[in-house]
Amino acid sequence: MKKIVLTVLVSFLTLGIWAQNKNVTGQVTDETGAPLEGVSVSIKGNSKGTQTNKEGKFVISILANGSVVNFSYIGYKSVTKSVNSSDPIQVKLEKNNANLDEVVVIGYQSIKRKDLLASVASVNAKDLKDIPVNSAAEALNGRLAGVTATTAEGSPDAAIRIRVRGGMSITSDNSPLYIVDGVQVENGLSSIAPQDIQSIDVLKDAAATAIYGARGGNGVILITTKGGRKGKMQVSYNGFYGVKELSKRLDVLSPYDYVFYQSERSRGSSVDSLAFLKNFGSTWDTLGNYRNAVPTNWQNEVFGKSGVTRTQNLSLMGGTNKFTYNFGYTMNDDQAIVLNSKYKRNMFIAKTDYQATKKLKLGLSGRYSVQEVLGAGVSDDKGSSYNRLRNAVKYRPFLSASQDIEALDPLADPNVGNGLNLVNPIALANAEYRKKTTTNSNVTVYAAYQVAKNLTLKSTFGYDMYDYVDLKFNDSITPYSVLQGSRKPITGLDTSNRKTLTNSNVLTYSLKNFKDAHDFDFLIGEETYDLSTTNTFNLNKLLPSGSTPANSFTAVSPGVPFAGYPKRAETRYTSLSFFGRINYAYKDKYLFSANVRADGASKFAPGKQWGYFPAGSFAWRVKNEKFMESVNFISDLKLRFGYGEVGNNRINDYLYLSTFKNDGTYFYGINNQMVTGYSSAGLVNPNLQWESTQNKNIGIDISFAKRFDLSVDVYDNASKNLLLNVPIAPTFGYSSQLQNIGKTNNKGIELQLNAAIVKGKDFNWNANFNISHNVNKVVALGINQTSFYPSASWGVSGQPTDYIIKIGQPLGSMYGLVTDGFYKVSDFDYNPATSVYTLKAGVPTNVGIIGTVQPGSIKFKDLNGDGVVDLNNDRQIIGNANPTYTGGLNQQFSYKNWDFSVFVNFSYGNQVYNANKIEFTNGYTNNANLLSVMQNRWKVVSDLGMTTQWINSANQAVGMAPDVLAFINSNAKIWMPIKSSGAFYPHSWAIEDGSFVRINNVTIGHSIDSKKLARLKISKLRFYFTGNNLAIFTKYTGYDPEVSVAGSALTPGLDYSAYPKSRTFIFGVNATF
Amino acid sequence: MMNKLISKNVIYLVTVILLLTGCTKFLDQRPTTEVSTDLVFSDVPSVTKALASVYSRLVGDAGYGIRLSLYYPVDNDEMQGPTGAADNDRRDIARYSATSGNAQITNPFNQIFTGIEFANICIDNIPKMTMYTAGSDQEKKKLQRLYGEALTLRAQFYLEGIRNWGDLPAHFTSASNQAGANPFPAKTDRDSLYEKLLVDLKEASALVPWRNELTAIGDQQDERITKGTVKALRARIALYRAGYSLRKTGTMVQGSNAATYYQIAKDECNEIMNSGQHKLNPSFKALWKDQVCARTVADPDGELMFQASAIGRSGVADTKLGYYNGPTVNNLGNKSINVLPTYFYAFDSTDTRRDVTCAIYNVNADGVTKTGQTITAINDGKYRRDWITNPSILPTDAVQYLSLKWQIIRYSDVLLMFAEAENEISGPTAAAYNAINQVRRRGYGKSITTPDATVDLPAGLSKAAFFDAIVKERSLELGGEGIRKYDLIRWNLLASKLATTKTELLNMSNRVGNYANLPQSMYFKTPSTAEDVTLWSNSFYKAAPTATPTGTTKVVWISTAINSTALSRFATGFTTGKSELLPIPQPAIDANFNLKQNPGY
């Protein structure tokens, strides 16, 4: 270590000697007088400079006749001093909370925030430090105006849906473009540790994103990783250890209430009654015994254990004047709260820069990570039968006599309707094995050459490899095996390999302060992108019973492949682009920027491959006008106007080409043997194009009272040519064709306020607040098409759709029946002779939905007033997943060596479709438990066990006299559980207010006094405690209102079988040596 | 220095530009794992696989797997659909109450047109293949057969579409050639569609070999189409073309120039009969039990002329024959097709076809003993789970797809079509008599070729009486094979036959007229494994003993249940001028505003 320090010092000294004749020493401190290490000290007009050491001290050579020395440090205002004597100088740097000098990365170059002409939101390392999480995407949630990061569910590798200003596309991928250190990387946030990130800049409007052309339509996220910096090697260690617990449980019926309901459910059906007698006892009196049954809380058993999260991060950074480096290693180890669920990740990162000659700078950086996720998770997109949460909620809430907790239930009925049989959730968790391994490697090289004064050419090459292996094993008791594998194990082995090669060449010319008035920037560039993917899919059934995951994934599987397997798919996508940008500023008062990009993409037919994306913006720095000079209250005021066109080409490859499938979709029996057929893959559309958006943005940036920076942006994004699978005349032989025909609109306003509320010697209080409002609307669909329905993603066969995409309505509109309480006795005519209840004339009937209607049946509104409730005429939009407002408030306090931060995020006005609630309160499946809300249901059995009403064999409702039923149910608050398949139909009762305020993160930290540390050779040492997801204030009755399980972009806000979220308590250390 | 720098950079820039111009090909990416049209239509095995996809659209849930074969052809004067309340689903279709929103109409409509599109792709591409004109003799012949099969399958899909939905858009080339110019195709009159199909089939019959000529071109005898199939289908289409159908005006109108088409039907049938390639299986029961339900591939007589071949045990390309219909085994099965009591009594007591077509039992859990059923719960019997072998199905196996092949055309149909066409052209000639009598003799278990006065039609029938005999014989011979409803429509007899059946059912329920002396109870033997009349201890035609004979169990027979169970749901929504066609599915109209709804819907 000493050696390195010496070498570095010597090199500094020699450099100094080579340059000069007079040495000046000095010290740099912050406002409180504490020394600042690493402040860059440079001399104007000379590229040489130095940095302050641990004591804030420096030595620099100046010209004999004096020099202008500049002191700059990230997060502080720069100071310039004229030095002409060799007397030691003392410099105090003032903290810069206004962020205006912060450098912001925009496409292919970086500029100062104060010169921004576009809407850009940023998060930097300082903010990330307070959020000890394993995913940078998670850290973005609620921090940036106009950027939402929704975690689909609580699993450690859950997809995080990032949307910039709501997303424009209806059916295509709405993910933003990720650029890591200048190179496009698919889903860049998941392969980088938050600890390695220097800054994240999100480009929101077309004025900035149009430089990315056909890929910029969903916003661009630019990630800059930490690089080295001049100075001796700095070793940093960040580590944390945390404990996780389930943040909420759903209440279910007690054993006695459960058995009571099962008895009730069996009435009127000889089959069910027999099954009940067999399972639970013969007489009403014996049922009382279940009051003493020990309840088993399956939710606790399956995901109530405490989880553990561990992260260690080590980084080495430093460098000389010529060479800087940063190496990092991060290890994450998560034991999730769900049984058999684990997450492990190891990441390496390296970034080096080398000033080869005066004019040539080279850089090399690389990343490597391996991530392993164990556990089958909770949700499954194959359909309701395969989801697992239902077992933990609906499974019988006590153990059968002498039953082991992990044993299969001898009483369970495997032949229930729609394959919805319940399985012991512990046994199930042990019978399903899944391991997902992701390996990411990435290398980026650049060379920047200063061709002439102010003219630089930079070439960047990037290579990225993504390797994914997904092993699945379903033993014989799992629904998958039961329903599709003849109760023999099933194995799946999928692999995905993605290779990306990128190259960009950019020439920049910049001329500052020409004739004291003109600033001029010019950029021209070219870029190629080459993405190859290979996916393979293996799925085998009928493995020998007793197979294990360990002996099933051999090269030759002992099973039989499913029809159409194994499969292999290869694609290659190439694009070639040219782009340019001109920035011009007049006296720092009027700023203009214009850029254009031409994109050619292999995804489209020749002749349709090229697209052009122009954008322009203008800003007026009002503050620099004469009339504002005297307004001291306002330190900066800038108005921005931007307009541009961007595209989205995140669609599948080769869609314009006619191809044939041979994947087992179609086959025919010839000679009693299966012959698989070649079949047309679809009706191709040779005219396919990318989707495009016209974006208008007006913004204002204002700094006032020396403490506040406020940015407000108003935007209007009009998207067109959206790809839709439009229904076509089915007599062509296909149901739909992909066409560029949809239009949507996003309008919104967002506000970001950064405040340094208190700036003191000992106490500082900073706050960042943001709030956004976005209104989404579908403007056009296919010809003659006013709406379409995405297919239902859960439920039973014949499940009606639960979302609608309709012109004039937002995406994410939930669709269904309108709940209207339940039928009362007074809705029926009673025939005392036959005991038959018939609906009174004028009372609408539900018979088509739930079967025979009786007192206590759920009631839906007859919207068209025809007396019959049916799916065709009586459904409407019943919910909207889009929030009216989202935002967050982050507050950071520091007092002497203590720091404290609280981050709260919120969403207001969005609705969640609680599909769990529909399934968990219905009586469709035999022996299934119910949510405790059904305790107050309409009952059909008296307290003494008498059947008070039932459906007879002629499908009539029969029962005791109306006053008896009314008396027994005088306290009923909710309908009787539905037993028909209508029990799964979406209705407005399940649409809940998803507004929430979440105390997302609270951190308290203490830094040990640097003087005490000096002896330990430690320059910084901080301990902290953090609570993540500490509390949530919401009316939502499900696990968590921030949920969106389905893979489809068309059904946001669906809560069905989501992996429950956990609360985490973390202890961590940051140390720098 | 500066000059040097500039020249250096010029070189660099030029290099970059050169690289880029070399990159025009960079954007030309082609699929590597997906298969192009050129590759599929390059050799015989690939084309055979393309044709397998066309064939596959015959079967599956939306094809003859269940909907086209078992949902749509009922109710008729033979059989009716399932019990239960109106459901906006299969029951409503059977009862003629379907609306355009009935979900069971959409998928079959779409599947028929998928079949047509897949066939069109083959028809467009096979003749363009180099091998089609320049291949070896055998390759050319095989490709000609494949091309002819595609034409024949397209005709079959269109026929199924037209007889259910009437006029339809004309799609005689693949969608990629049509959809761009005319995305919203209007209907074409069925007469001209039929004419096109007849021309196609004439072409196909010249290309497809007879079943005994297959080995010569290196093909095996299997379920695929042969020349006999092509000709039989052409005869059938000619009869539909000559017959009545519900037109867009809402009236039943006969096709123009009927005589021309009767002649086509007669000629095609005549050629098949004279070819010696097809004949009747001597035993009606063996045909169904030992051939169809035994899933044999070999067909020594060639009676099974066109089959929809099922495989895969799933809704894609299998059938639910024997599960949705027919007797249940161990309570497994839907028993959703019931034989009408009047149809059961339409058979002569000595007709061997009665106990094949009607199964009055369900099989117990042991897989062999039977439980007799009441008269309103008689199952149709040609596709029976308990007859299935190769492999046989265990009584406990809950599988719903039993891989039985749906019979589209049998040789007996060809004989009856001949008799019908001959009668229309020349009256009841000896040739017409000979054809129908072959069918009758086999039905009564007699020698097919030996005249037999006890079963042959009486000589000297008038043209009209002979026609009536054909109407009846087709019902007895082809009952439950998805033919009756459409026969009645082309004869314009559906409304009157349904009305007569309703009257007769009521009479039977009230035990009046011919039905006064029929038994009110039937007693089946327990235990018994009998699958025909011998299951019963008393006669179907005489008054029953009042006391239950020992060793038997009683079921209610002629009773008011015929009214309350059978008649009460029989064709209740039938409206003439509307119900002869199904409604065009609403999604098809929504996607194509030029597709007009059928009359009355």
Short mmCIF file of N, CA, C and O in Angstrom, two decimals, chain B residues 75-150:
data_model
loop_
_atom_site.label_atom_id
_atom_site.label_comp_id
_atom_site.label_asym_id
_atom_site.label_seq_id
_atom_site.Cartn_x
_atom_site.Cartn_y
_atom_site.Cartn_z
N ASP B 75 -80.94 -31.26 -33.59
CA ASP B 75 -81.91 -32.34 -33.55
C ASP B 75 -82.40 -32.62 -34.98
O ASP B 75 -82.53 -31.71 -35.80
N ASN B 76 -82.72 -33.87 -35.20
CA ASN B 76 -83.34 -34.25 -36.46
C ASN B 76 -84.39 -35.31 -36.15
O ASN B 76 -84.68 -35.54 -34.96
N ASP B 77 -84.90 -35.98 -37.16
CA ASP B 77 -85.96 -36.94 -36.86
C ASP B 77 -85.41 -38.28 -36.38
O ASP B 77 -86.16 -39.24 -36.25
N GLU B 78 -84.09 -38.32 -36.11
CA GLU B 78 -83.50 -39.54 -35.56
C GLU B 78 -83.07 -39.37 -34.12
O GLU B 78 -83.33 -40.20 -33.27
N MET B 79 -82.38 -38.29 -33.89
CA MET B 79 -81.71 -38.13 -32.60
C MET B 79 -81.81 -36.70 -32.12
O MET B 79 -82.12 -35.79 -32.89
N GLN B 80 -81.54 -36.52 -30.82
CA GLN B 80 -81.59 -35.19 -30.25
C GLN B 80 -80.40 -34.96 -29.32
O GLN B 80 -79.75 -35.89 -28.88
N GLY B 81 -80.20 -33.68 -29.03
CA GLY B 81 -79.08 -33.27 -28.20
C GLY B 81 -79.35 -33.45 -26.72
O GLY B 81 -80.37 -34.00 -26.33
N PRO B 82 -78.43 -32.98 -25.86
CA PRO B 82 -78.47 -33.31 -24.44
C PRO B 82 -79.62 -32.66 -23.67
O PRO B 82 -80.16 -31.63 -24.07
N THR B 83 -79.94 -33.29 -22.53
CA THR B 83 -80.91 -32.71 -21.60
C THR B 83 -80.27 -31.51 -20.90
O THR B 83 -79.07 -31.28 -21.01
N GLY B 84 -81.09 -30.78 -20.15
CA GLY B 84 -80.56 -29.66 -19.39
C GLY B 84 -81.14 -28.35 -19.89
O GLY B 84 -81.77 -28.28 -20.96
N ALA B 85 -80.91 -27.31 -19.09
CA ALA B 85 -81.50 -26.01 -19.38
C ALA B 85 -80.78 -25.34 -20.55
O ALA B 85 -79.65 -25.68 -20.87
N ALA B 86 -81.47 -24.39 -21.14
CA ALA B 86 -80.88 -23.61 -22.22
C ALA B 86 -79.54 -23.06 -21.74
O ALA B 86 -79.39 -22.67 -20.59
N ASP B 87 -78.53 -23.06 -22.63
CA ASP B 87 -77.18 -22.73 -22.16
C ASP B 87 -76.43 -21.78 -23.08
O ASP B 87 -75.24 -21.56 -22.87
N ASN B 88 -77.08 -21.25 -24.10
CA ASN B 88 -76.38 -20.40 -25.07
C ASN B 88 -75.14 -21.14 -25.57
O ASN B 88 -74.08 -20.54 -25.76
N ASP B 89 -75.27 -22.43 -25.74
CA ASP B 89 -74.13 -23.27 -26.05
C ASP B 89 -74.66 -24.45 -26.85
O ASP B 89 -75.61 -24.29 -27.62
N ARG B 90 -74.10 -25.63 -26.64
CA ARG B 90 -74.44 -26.79 -27.47
C ARG B 90 -75.93 -27.13 -27.42
O ARG B 90 -76.50 -27.55 -28.42
N ARG B 91 -76.56 -26.97 -26.25
CA ARG B 91 -77.98 -27.33 -26.16
C ARG B 91 -78.82 -26.42 -27.04
O ARG B 91 -79.75 -26.85 -27.71
N ASP B 92 -78.47 -25.13 -27.04
CA ASP B 92 -79.23 -24.19 -27.87
C ASP B 92 -79.04 -24.48 -29.36
O ASP B 92 -79.96 -24.25 -30.14
N ILE B 93 -77.86 -24.97 -29.72
CA ILE B 93 -77.65 -25.31 -31.13
C ILE B 93 -78.57 -26.46 -31.52
O ILE B 93 -79.28 -26.41 -32.51
N ALA B 94 -78.59 -27.50 -30.67
CA ALA B 94 -79.43 -28.66 -30.97
C ALA B 94 -80.90 -28.26 -31.07
O ALA B 94 -81.64 -28.78 -31.88
N ARG B 95 -81.29 -27.32 -30.23
CA ARG B 95 -82.72 -26.96 -30.19
C ARG B 95 -83.05 -25.84 -31.17
O ARG B 95 -84.11 -25.23 -31.08
N TYR B 96 -82.14 -25.48 -32.03
CA TYR B 96 -82.34 -24.41 -33.02
C TYR B 96 -82.59 -23.06 -32.35
O TYR B 96 -83.40 -22.27 -32.81
N SER B 97 -81.94 -22.81 -31.23
CA SER B 97 -82.08 -21.53 -30.54
C SER B 97 -80.76 -20.77 -30.51
O SER B 97 -80.59 -19.84 -29.73
N ALA B 98 -79.82 -21.19 -31.34
CA ALA B 98 -78.50 -20.55 -31.27
C ALA B 98 -78.58 -19.10 -31.73
O ALA B 98 -79.36 -18.75 -32.62
N THR B 99 -77.77 -18.27 -31.09
CA THR B 99 -77.64 -16.88 -31.53
C THR B 99 -76.22 -16.70 -32.08
O THR B 99 -75.37 -17.58 -31.91
N SER B 100 -75.99 -15.55 -32.68
CA SER B 100 -74.67 -15.32 -33.28
C SER B 100 -73.58 -15.26 -32.21
O SER B 100 -72.40 -15.35 -32.52
N GLY B 101 -73.97 -15.09 -30.94
CA GLY B 101 -72.98 -15.03 -29.87
C GLY B 101 -72.69 -16.39 -29.27
O GLY B 101 -71.91 -16.48 -28.32
N ASN B 102 -73.30 -17.43 -29.78
CA ASN B 102 -73.06 -18.77 -29.24
C ASN B 102 -71.61 -19.17 -29.48
O ASN B 102 -71.14 -19.25 -30.61
N ALA B 103 -70.90 -19.40 -28.38
CA ALA B 103 -69.45 -19.61 -28.48
C ALA B 103 -69.10 -20.87 -29.25
O ALA B 103 -67.98 -21.01 -29.73
N GLN B 104 -70.04 -21.81 -29.39
CA GLN B 104 -69.72 -23.07 -30.05
C GLN B 104 -69.82 -22.96 -31.57
O GLN B 104 -69.66 -23.95 -32.28
N ILE B 105 -70.11 -21.78 -32.05
CA ILE B 105 -70.22 -21.59 -33.49
C ILE B 105 -68.95 -20.97 -34.06
O ILE B 105 -68.55 -21.27 -35.18
N THR B 106 -68.29 -20.17 -33.26
CA THR B 106 -67.14 -19.42 -33.77
C THR B 106 -65.98 -20.32 -34.19
O THR B 106 -65.48 -20.20 -35.31
N ASN B 107 -65.55 -21.18 -33.29
CA ASN B 107 -64.34 -21.95 -33.59
C ASN B 107 -64.48 -22.89 -34.79
O ASN B 107 -63.58 -22.96 -35.62
N PRO B 108 -65.60 -23.62 -34.91
CA PRO B 108 -65.74 -24.47 -36.09
C PRO B 108 -65.74 -23.64 -37.38
O PRO B 108 -65.11 -24.03 -38.38
N PHE B 109 -66.43 -22.51 -37.36
CA PHE B 109 -66.44 -21.62 -38.53
C PHE B 109 -65.00 -21.26 -38.89
O PHE B 109 -64.57 -21.39 -40.04
N ASN B 110 -64.24 -20.83 -37.87
CA ASN B 110 -62.85 -20.44 -38.13
C ASN B 110 -62.01 -21.62 -38.59
O ASN B 110 -61.16 -21.48 -39.47
N GLN B 111 -62.24 -22.78 -37.98
CA GLN B 111 -61.39 -23.93 -38.31
C GLN B 111 -61.62 -24.38 -39.76
O GLN B 111 -60.68 -24.78 -40.43
N ILE B 112 -62.86 -24.32 -40.20
CA ILE B 112 -63.14 -24.69 -41.59
C ILE B 112 -62.33 -23.80 -42.53
O ILE B 112 -61.73 -24.28 -43.49
N PHE B 113 -62.29 -22.52 -42.21
CA PHE B 113 -61.55 -21.61 -43.10
C PHE B 113 -60.05 -21.72 -42.92
O PHE B 113 -59.30 -21.44 -43.86
N THR B 114 -59.60 -22.13 -41.75
CA THR B 114 -58.17 -22.42 -41.62
C THR B 114 -57.82 -23.59 -42.52
O THR B 114 -56.79 -23.59 -43.20
N GLY B 115 -58.70 -24.60 -42.53
CA GLY B 115 -58.49 -25.75 -43.42
C GLY B 115 -58.44 -25.32 -44.87
O GLY B 115 -57.58 -25.76 -45.64
N ILE B 116 -59.35 -24.41 -45.24
CA ILE B 116 -59.37 -23.92 -46.62
C ILE B 116 -58.08 -23.16 -46.95
O ILE B 116 -57.48 -23.37 -48.00
N GLU B 117 -57.62 -22.34 -46.00
CA GLU B 117 -56.39 -21.58 -46.23
C GLU B 117 -55.18 -22.52 -46.36
O GLU B 117 -54.36 -22.37 -47.25
N PHE B 118 -55.10 -23.49 -45.44
CA PHE B 118 -53.97 -24.42 -45.51
C PHE B 118 -54.01 -25.19 -46.84
O PHE B 118 -52.98 -25.44 -47.45
N ALA B 119 -55.23 -25.57 -47.27
CA ALA B 119 -55.35 -26.26 -48.56
C ALA B 119 -54.95 -25.33 -49.69
O ALA B 119 -54.23 -25.72 -50.62
N ASN B 120 -55.37 -24.06 -49.61
CA ASN B 120 -55.03 -23.09 -50.65
C ASN B 120 -53.52 -22.94 -50.80
O ASN B 120 -53.02 -22.79 -51.92
N ILE B 121 -52.82 -22.93 -49.67
CA ILE B 121 -51.36 -22.79 -49.74
C ILE B 121 -50.77 -23.95 -50.53
O ILE B 121 -49.90 -23.77 -51.38
N CYS B 122 -51.29 -25.16 -50.28
CA CYS B 122 -50.81 -26.33 -51.04
C CYS B 122 -51.21 -26.22 -52.51
O CYS B 122 -50.41 -26.51 -53.40
N ILE B 123 -52.45 -25.80 -52.74
CA ILE B 123 -52.94 -25.73 -54.12
C ILE B 123 -52.16 -24.67 -54.91
O ILE B 123 -51.83 -24.86 -56.08
N ASP B 124 -51.82 -23.55 -54.24
CA ASP B 124 -51.04 -22.51 -54.91
C ASP B 124 -49.63 -22.98 -55.23
O ASP B 124 -49.06 -22.60 -56.25
N ASN B 125 -49.06 -23.76 -54.34
CA ASN B 125 -47.62 -24.01 -54.43
C ASN B 125 -47.21 -25.33 -55.07
O ASN B 125 -46.15 -25.40 -55.69
N ILE B 126 -48.04 -26.39 -54.89
CA ILE B 126 -47.57 -27.70 -55.40
C ILE B 126 -47.33 -27.65 -56.92
O ILE B 126 -46.27 -28.08 -57.38
N PRO B 127 -48.26 -27.12 -57.72
CA PRO B 127 -48.01 -27.15 -59.17
C PRO B 127 -46.82 -26.31 -59.59
O PRO B 127 -46.28 -26.50 -60.68
N LYS B 128 -46.40 -25.37 -58.72
CA LYS B 128 -45.25 -24.52 -59.07
C LYS B 128 -43.92 -25.20 -58.77
O LYS B 128 -42.86 -24.68 -59.11
N MET B 129 -43.98 -26.34 -58.09
CA MET B 129 -42.73 -27.02 -57.72
C MET B 129 -42.02 -27.55 -58.96
O MET B 129 -42.66 -28.05 -59.88
N THR B 130 -40.68 -27.44 -58.92
CA THR B 130 -39.91 -27.98 -60.05
C THR B 130 -40.20 -29.48 -60.19
O THR B 130 -40.37 -29.99 -61.28
N MET B 131 -40.26 -30.15 -59.03
CA MET B 131 -40.45 -31.58 -59.04
C MET B 131 -41.79 -31.99 -59.65
O MET B 131 -41.95 -33.09 -60.15
N TYR B 132 -42.76 -31.06 -59.59
CA TYR B 132 -44.10 -31.38 -60.09
C TYR B 132 -44.06 -31.66 -61.58
O TYR B 132 -44.80 -32.48 -62.10
N THR B 133 -43.16 -30.95 -62.27
CA THR B 133 -43.07 -31.17 -63.72
C THR B 133 -41.78 -31.89 -64.10
O THR B 133 -41.75 -32.57 -65.12
N ALA B 134 -40.74 -31.75 -63.27
CA ALA B 134 -39.45 -32.30 -63.69
C ALA B 134 -38.97 -33.44 -62.81
O ALA B 134 -37.86 -33.92 -62.97
N GLY B 135 -39.80 -33.88 -61.86
CA GLY B 135 -39.37 -34.96 -60.97
C GLY B 135 -39.46 -36.31 -61.64
O GLY B 135 -39.84 -36.42 -62.82
N SER B 136 -39.09 -37.34 -60.89
CA SER B 136 -39.23 -38.69 -61.41
C SER B 136 -40.71 -39.00 -61.58
O SER B 136 -41.58 -38.30 -61.02
N ASP B 137 -41.02 -40.04 -62.30
CA ASP B 137 -42.41 -40.40 -62.55
C ASP B 137 -43.17 -40.57 -61.24
O ASP B 137 -44.29 -40.09 -61.08
N GLN B 138 -42.53 -41.29 -60.31
CA GLN B 138 -43.19 -41.55 -59.04
C GLN B 138 -43.39 -40.26 -58.24
O GLN B 138 -44.45 -40.05 -57.65
N GLU B 139 -42.35 -39.43 -58.23
CA GLU B 139 -42.49 -38.14 -57.52
C GLU B 139 -43.64 -37.33 -58.11
O GLU B 139 -44.45 -36.75 -57.39
N LYS B 140 -43.71 -37.31 -59.41
CA LYS B 140 -44.78 -36.52 -60.05
C LYS B 140 -46.15 -37.07 -59.66
O LYS B 140 -47.07 -36.33 -59.34
N LYS B 141 -46.26 -38.40 -59.68
CA LYS B 141 -47.55 -38.99 -59.35
C LYS B 141 -47.93 -38.75 -57.89
O LYS B 141 -49.08 -38.50 -57.55
N LYS B 142 -46.94 -38.83 -57.02
CA LYS B 142 -47.22 -38.57 -55.61
C LYS B 142 -47.65 -37.12 -55.41
O LYS B 142 -48.55 -36.83 -54.63
N LEU B 143 -46.95 -36.22 -56.08
CA LEU B 143 -47.31 -34.80 -55.94
C LEU B 143 -48.68 -34.52 -56.54
O LEU B 143 -49.45 -33.72 -56.02
N GLN B 144 -48.98 -35.22 -57.65
CA GLN B 144 -50.32 -35.04 -58.23
C GLN B 144 -51.39 -35.51 -57.26
O GLN B 144 -52.42 -34.86 -57.08
N ARG B 145 -51.10 -36.63 -56.60
CA ARG B 145 -52.07 -37.11 -55.61
C ARG B 145 -52.23 -36.07 -54.49
O ARG B 145 -53.34 -35.74 -54.10
N LEU B 146 -51.09 -35.55 -54.00
CA LEU B 146 -51.15 -34.58 -52.90
C LEU B 146 -51.94 -33.34 -53.33
O LEU B 146 -52.74 -32.79 -52.56
N TYR B 147 -51.72 -32.91 -54.56
CA TYR B 147 -52.45 -31.75 -55.08
C TYR B 147 -53.95 -32.06 -55.15
O TYR B 147 -54.79 -31.26 -54.71
N GLY B 148 -54.27 -33.24 -55.66
CA GLY B 148 -55.67 -33.64 -55.73
C GLY B 148 -56.30 -33.76 -54.36
O GLY B 148 -57.47 -33.38 -54.15
N GLU B 149 -55.54 -34.25 -53.39
CA GLU B 149 -56.06 -34.34 -52.02
C GLU B 149 -56.38 -32.96 -51.47
O GLU B 149 -57.39 -32.76 -50.80
N ALA B 150 -55.47 -32.01 -51.75
CA ALA B 150 -55.70 -30.65 -51.25
C ALA B 150 -56.98 -30.07 -51.85
O ALA B 150 -57.79 -29.45 -51.14
#
